[in-house]
Amino acid sequence: MFTYRLLIWDGAPDDLLDGEIERARAAGCEVTLNLHRSGVTPAPRDGLRVVREPIFDLGRLVETVREGAIGYDAVKSRANVPLPAGFFDAACAPGLRRPLRVVGQIGSGIGHIDTKSAQRYGVRLVHTPGTNAVGVAEFVLGQILAVLRGLVPHDRASHAGIWRGHPPGRARELGELTLGLAGYGHTGAALARRAAALGMRVLVWRAHGTGTVGAREVPALHDLLPETDVLSVHARHTPGGPALIGRPELALLRPGAVVVNAARGGLVDEQALADALRDPGHPVAGAAVDVFEREHDRFSSPLVGVPGALLTPHVAGLTGPATQAAARECVDRIVAALAGPQCSSA
């Protein structure tokens, strides 16, 4: 009945889970579903097996994907689980009835995947760039307004019964500020359009390509920063690689600047940003961070407890439409890759 074996290592959340399962089963996939992060248990059905394993435990992932000597045709994830060389060595080992052929990743980032090992074993990588661009762009605008208008401290004071009618300093409006975008992909473009519509001046720097909409491009990052009141990063990043925004870059921003990272952990040096926020003489006055170098069960950051830092747990793109579209599109791309001439099932 089922043509492929699919391991979903981190399933869609809660009410979207059944839709993801049915999409995979309808496409001919026998599904093993890891529900370590989900409080929902789907109804039993043919071709569905449920496990509960820590998603960042490489040893458990390897053990599951090998499943004795059977293996899986494809693995799908949505939590940026690191897939190093050892994962591909195990999942593609000789003797497996189903050596790994496809890895599907929700979102646009694949820097956590050892692409050289995937290529060496002929494993195709598919992902879903752009599916959450609108959700992230809207979230970033919310972050910017929350920091600029001090919504979190006002909320906390009000809940404590304290009437603090005047914000410290002069509250600024979006129309008097310049938004600097370091990187420009699907999300950067969505944010640029929305910020411009709200009256912000938008500047863009990106490492590759030209031709933005409603924004002026600058040739170098160091040309962007001195003109920027609100910096939002949207570039690629390799885990463990150098930060795009570190101490020298933060020092170039305009006085009173706000730094936003809802793209990828590691793009902004978290320790440098924390130190900047603690220094009353530093240009950076506020920050909003949704992505971190250490997340989920391993979460820690130098920004924890730092005044002026608005921290959220990697939720910018988790709208219902975006999550549903990404889950379905990822399954569709996995199956299309498996059905290709180089990925025919054993």
Coordinates of C-alpha atoms in Angstrom, one line a residue:
M1 CA 0.0 0.0 0.0
F2 CA 2.7 2.5 1.0
T3 CA 5.6 3.2 -1.4
Y4 CA 7.9 5.2 0.9
R5 CA 9.0 5.3 4.5
L6 CA 9.0 8.8 6.0
L7 CA 10.4 9.8 9.4
I8 CA 8.9 13.1 10.6
W9 CA 11.3 14.0 13.3
D10 CA 9.4 17.1 14.5
G11 CA 5.8 17.1 13.5
A12 CA 3.5 20.1 12.8
P13 CA 2.1 21.6 15.9
D14 CA -1.2 20.5 17.5
D15 CA -4.2 21.1 15.3
L16 CA -2.1 21.0 12.1
L17 CA -0.7 17.6 12.8
D18 CA -3.5 15.5 11.3
G19 CA -3.3 17.5 8.1
E20 CA 0.5 16.8 7.8
I21 CA 0.0 13.0 8.4
E22 CA -2.8 12.7 5.9
R23 CA -0.8 14.6 3.3
A24 CA 2.0 12.2 3.7
R25 CA -0.2 9.1 3.7
A26 CA -2.1 10.2 0.7
A27 CA 1.2 10.6 -1.1
G28 CA 2.1 7.0 -0.4
C29 CA 4.2 7.4 2.7
E30 CA 4.3 5.1 5.7
V31 CA 4.9 7.6 8.5
T32 CA 6.9 7.4 11.8
L33 CA 6.0 10.5 13.7
N34 CA 8.1 11.9 16.6
L35 CA 6.0 13.8 19.1
H36 CA 8.5 14.8 21.7
R37 CA 7.3 18.5 21.5
S38 CA 3.6 17.9 20.9
G39 CA 0.9 17.5 23.5
V40 CA -1.4 15.9 20.9
T41 CA -1.6 12.2 20.1
P42 CA -3.1 11.5 16.7
A43 CA -5.7 8.8 16.3
P44 CA -4.3 5.3 15.4
R45 CA -4.3 4.6 11.7
D46 CA -2.8 2.4 9.1
G47 CA 0.8 3.3 8.2
L48 CA 1.4 5.5 11.2
R49 CA 3.8 4.8 14.1
V50 CA 4.4 7.3 16.9
V51 CA 7.6 7.7 18.9
R52 CA 8.7 10.3 21.5
E53 CA 12.4 11.1 21.3
P54 CA 14.3 14.3 22.2
I55 CA 14.7 16.1 18.9
F56 CA 18.2 17.3 19.5
D57 CA 19.6 13.9 20.6
L58 CA 21.7 12.8 17.6
G59 CA 22.1 9.3 19.0
R60 CA 18.4 8.7 19.3
L61 CA 17.8 10.2 15.8
V62 CA 20.4 7.8 14.3
E63 CA 19.0 4.9 16.2
T64 CA 15.5 5.7 14.9
V65 CA 16.4 6.4 11.3
R66 CA 18.3 3.1 11.1
E67 CA 15.5 1.1 12.7
G68 CA 17.5 -2.1 12.7
A69 CA 18.3 -2.8 9.1
I70 CA 15.3 -1.2 7.5
G71 CA 16.0 2.6 7.4
Y72 CA 13.9 5.4 5.9
D73 CA 13.6 6.9 2.4
A74 CA 13.2 10.4 3.8
V75 CA 13.5 12.4 7.0
K76 CA 11.5 15.7 7.6
S77 CA 12.2 18.2 10.3
R78 CA 11.2 21.7 11.2
A79 CA 13.3 22.6 14.2
N80 CA 16.8 23.1 12.6
V81 CA 18.0 19.8 14.1
P82 CA 21.7 19.5 13.3
L83 CA 22.4 16.8 10.7
P84 CA 26.1 16.2 10.7
A85 CA 28.2 13.8 8.7
G86 CA 27.6 11.0 11.3
F87 CA 23.9 11.2 10.7
F88 CA 24.3 10.6 6.9
D89 CA 26.9 7.8 7.6
A90 CA 24.3 6.0 9.6
A91 CA 21.2 6.7 7.6
C92 CA 22.9 5.7 4.3
A93 CA 25.0 2.8 5.6
P94 CA 25.4 -0.3 3.4
G95 CA 23.0 -3.1 4.2
L96 CA 20.0 -0.9 5.0
R97 CA 16.9 -1.9 3.0
R98 CA 15.9 1.8 2.8
P99 CA 19.0 4.0 2.7
L100 CA 18.2 7.7 3.1
R101 CA 17.4 9.5 -0.1
V102 CA 15.8 12.8 0.8
V103 CA 15.9 15.3 3.8
G104 CA 13.1 17.8 4.0
Q105 CA 13.4 21.0 6.1
I106 CA 10.7 23.4 7.0
G107 CA 11.8 27.0 6.2
S108 CA 14.7 28.4 4.2
G109 CA 17.7 27.7 6.4
I110 CA 19.8 24.5 5.8
G111 CA 23.0 25.7 7.4
H112 CA 22.5 23.1 10.2
I113 CA 22.8 20.3 7.6
D114 CA 26.1 18.9 6.4
T115 CA 25.4 19.4 2.7
K116 CA 28.7 17.9 1.6
S117 CA 27.8 14.6 3.3
A118 CA 24.4 14.7 1.8
Q119 CA 25.9 15.2 -1.7
R120 CA 28.4 12.5 -1.1
Y121 CA 25.6 10.0 -0.5
G122 CA 23.3 11.4 -3.2
V123 CA 20.8 12.6 -0.6
R124 CA 18.5 15.4 -1.9
L125 CA 17.8 18.4 0.3
V126 CA 14.4 20.1 0.0
H127 CA 13.1 23.0 2.0
T128 CA 10.3 25.6 1.9
P129 CA 11.7 29.2 1.5
G130 CA 9.2 32.0 1.6
T131 CA 6.3 30.1 3.3
N132 CA 6.6 32.1 6.5
A133 CA 7.8 35.4 5.1
V134 CA 4.6 37.3 5.8
G135 CA 4.3 36.0 9.3
V136 CA 7.9 36.9 10.2
A137 CA 7.7 40.3 8.6
E138 CA 4.6 41.1 10.6
F139 CA 6.2 39.8 13.8
V140 CA 9.3 42.0 13.2
L141 CA 7.1 45.0 12.9
G142 CA 5.4 44.1 16.1
Q143 CA 8.8 43.7 17.8
I144 CA 9.9 47.1 16.5
L145 CA 6.8 48.8 17.9
A146 CA 7.0 47.0 21.2
V147 CA 10.6 48.1 21.8
L148 CA 10.2 51.6 20.5
R149 CA 7.1 52.3 22.6
G150 CA 8.1 50.3 25.7
L151 CA 5.1 48.1 25.6
V152 CA 6.6 45.3 27.8
P153 CA 7.7 47.6 30.7
H154 CA 4.4 49.5 30.5
D155 CA 2.5 46.3 30.7
R156 CA 4.5 45.0 33.7
A157 CA 4.1 48.3 35.5
S158 CA 0.3 48.4 34.9
H159 CA -0.1 44.8 36.1
A160 CA 1.8 45.8 39.2
G161 CA -0.7 48.6 39.9
I162 CA 1.8 51.4 38.9
W163 CA 0.6 54.2 36.7
R164 CA 3.5 55.3 34.5
G165 CA 1.9 57.6 32.0
H166 CA 5.1 59.0 30.5
P167 CA 7.7 56.8 28.8
P168 CA 11.4 57.5 29.6
G169 CA 12.7 59.8 26.9
R170 CA 10.8 60.8 23.8
A171 CA 8.8 58.1 22.1
R172 CA 9.6 57.9 18.4
E173 CA 7.2 57.3 15.4
L174 CA 8.1 54.9 12.6
G175 CA 7.9 57.8 10.0
E176 CA 10.9 59.5 11.5
L177 CA 13.1 56.4 11.4
T178 CA 15.3 54.5 8.9
L179 CA 15.0 50.7 8.7
G180 CA 18.2 49.0 7.7
L181 CA 17.9 45.5 6.3
A182 CA 21.1 43.4 6.4
G183 CA 20.2 40.8 3.9
Y184 CA 17.2 40.7 1.6
G185 CA 15.3 37.5 0.8
H186 CA 11.6 36.7 0.9
T187 CA 11.2 38.0 4.5
G188 CA 13.3 41.1 3.9
A189 CA 11.2 42.0 0.9
A190 CA 7.9 41.5 2.8
L191 CA 9.2 43.6 5.7
A192 CA 10.5 46.3 3.3
R193 CA 7.1 46.7 1.7
R194 CA 5.2 46.9 5.0
A195 CA 7.7 49.3 6.7
A196 CA 7.7 51.6 3.7
A197 CA 3.9 51.7 3.8
L198 CA 4.1 52.8 7.4
G199 CA 6.3 55.7 6.4
M200 CA 9.8 54.3 7.3
R201 CA 12.7 55.0 5.1
V202 CA 14.2 51.6 4.1
L203 CA 17.8 50.9 3.2
V204 CA 19.1 47.5 2.1
W205 CA 22.4 45.8 2.0
R206 CA 22.8 42.3 0.7
A207 CA 25.8 40.2 -0.3
H208 CA 24.4 39.1 -3.7
G209 CA 21.9 40.4 -6.2
T210 CA 20.2 43.7 -6.9
G211 CA 16.8 45.2 -7.6
T212 CA 14.8 45.8 -4.4
V213 CA 11.2 47.2 -4.2
G214 CA 10.6 50.4 -2.4
A215 CA 14.1 50.6 -0.9
R216 CA 17.5 52.0 -1.6
E217 CA 20.4 49.6 -1.8
V218 CA 23.8 50.5 -0.3
P219 CA 27.0 48.8 -1.5
A220 CA 28.4 47.7 1.9
L221 CA 27.2 46.8 5.3
H222 CA 29.3 49.5 6.8
D223 CA 27.5 52.0 4.6
L224 CA 24.2 50.8 5.9
L225 CA 24.8 50.9 9.7
P226 CA 25.5 54.6 10.3
E227 CA 22.2 55.5 8.6
T228 CA 20.2 53.0 10.5
D229 CA 17.8 53.5 13.4
V230 CA 16.3 50.0 13.3
L231 CA 18.5 47.2 12.1
S232 CA 16.8 43.9 11.1
V233 CA 19.0 41.0 9.9
H234 CA 17.8 38.6 7.1
A235 CA 21.0 37.0 5.8
R236 CA 22.2 33.4 5.6
H237 CA 24.3 32.0 8.4
T238 CA 26.4 28.9 9.0
P239 CA 26.1 27.6 12.5
G240 CA 29.4 28.1 14.3
G241 CA 30.5 30.7 11.8
P242 CA 31.3 34.4 12.6
A243 CA 28.4 36.7 13.4
L244 CA 27.4 39.2 10.7
I245 CA 26.7 41.8 13.4
G246 CA 29.3 42.0 16.1
R247 CA 30.9 44.6 18.3
P248 CA 32.3 46.8 15.5
E249 CA 29.0 46.7 13.6
L250 CA 26.9 47.6 16.6
A251 CA 29.1 50.6 17.4
L252 CA 28.4 52.1 13.9
L253 CA 24.6 52.3 14.4
R254 CA 22.8 55.6 15.1
P255 CA 22.3 56.6 18.8
G256 CA 19.1 55.1 20.2
A257 CA 19.2 52.2 17.6
V258 CA 17.1 49.1 17.9
V259 CA 18.5 45.7 16.7
V260 CA 16.1 42.9 15.6
N261 CA 17.0 39.3 14.8
A262 CA 14.1 37.1 13.8
A263 CA 16.1 35.3 11.0
R264 CA 18.8 32.9 12.3
G265 CA 20.6 32.4 15.6
G266 CA 24.3 33.5 15.4
L267 CA 23.7 36.3 12.9
V268 CA 24.0 38.8 15.8
D269 CA 26.7 38.3 18.5
E270 CA 24.5 37.8 21.5
Q271 CA 27.2 38.6 24.0
A272 CA 28.2 41.8 22.2
L273 CA 24.5 42.8 22.0
A274 CA 24.0 42.2 25.7
D275 CA 27.1 44.3 26.6
A276 CA 25.9 47.1 24.3
L277 CA 22.5 47.2 26.0
R278 CA 24.1 47.3 29.4
D279 CA 26.3 50.3 28.4
P280 CA 24.3 53.6 28.7
G281 CA 26.7 55.3 26.3
H282 CA 26.4 52.8 23.5
P283 CA 24.3 53.6 20.4
V284 CA 22.2 50.5 20.8
A285 CA 19.2 51.3 23.1
G286 CA 17.0 48.3 22.5
A287 CA 16.8 44.8 20.9
A288 CA 14.3 42.2 19.9
V289 CA 15.6 38.7 19.4
D290 CA 13.5 35.6 18.4
V291 CA 16.3 33.3 17.3
F292 CA 19.3 32.1 19.3
E293 CA 22.5 30.0 19.0
R294 CA 21.1 27.7 21.6
E295 CA 17.4 26.9 21.4
H296 CA 14.7 24.6 22.6
D297 CA 15.8 22.2 25.3
R298 CA 19.3 23.7 25.2
F299 CA 18.2 27.4 25.4
S300 CA 20.5 29.8 27.0
S301 CA 21.7 33.3 26.0
P302 CA 23.7 36.2 27.4
L303 CA 20.7 38.3 26.7
V304 CA 18.5 36.7 29.4
G305 CA 17.7 39.2 32.0
V306 CA 19.2 42.2 30.2
P307 CA 17.1 45.3 30.3
G308 CA 16.0 46.6 26.9
A309 CA 16.1 43.1 25.3
L310 CA 12.7 41.7 24.2
L311 CA 13.2 37.9 23.9
T312 CA 10.8 35.4 22.2
P313 CA 11.2 31.6 21.6
H314 CA 11.6 31.4 17.8
V315 CA 7.9 32.0 17.1
A316 CA 8.0 34.7 14.5
G317 CA 6.9 32.5 11.6
L318 CA 4.5 30.3 13.5
T319 CA 1.2 31.6 12.1
G320 CA -1.5 29.1 11.2
P321 CA -1.3 29.7 7.4
A322 CA 2.5 29.7 7.3
T323 CA 2.8 26.5 9.3
Q324 CA 0.2 24.7 7.4
A325 CA 1.6 25.8 4.0
A326 CA 5.1 24.8 5.0
A327 CA 4.2 21.4 6.3
R328 CA 2.2 20.5 3.2
E329 CA 4.8 22.0 0.8
C330 CA 7.6 20.1 2.5
V331 CA 5.8 16.8 2.2
D332 CA 5.0 17.5 -1.4
R333 CA 8.6 18.3 -2.2
I334 CA 9.9 15.2 -0.4
V335 CA 7.6 12.9 -2.3
A336 CA 8.4 14.7 -5.6
A337 CA 12.1 14.2 -4.9
L338 CA 11.6 10.5 -4.0
A339 CA 9.7 9.9 -7.2
G340 CA 12.5 11.4 -9.3
P341 CA 14.7 9.1 -11.4
Q342 CA 17.6 9.2 -8.9
C343 CA 15.4 8.5 -5.9
S344 CA 13.3 5.6 -6.9
S345 CA 12.3 3.5 -3.9
A346 CA 14.2 0.2 -3.2

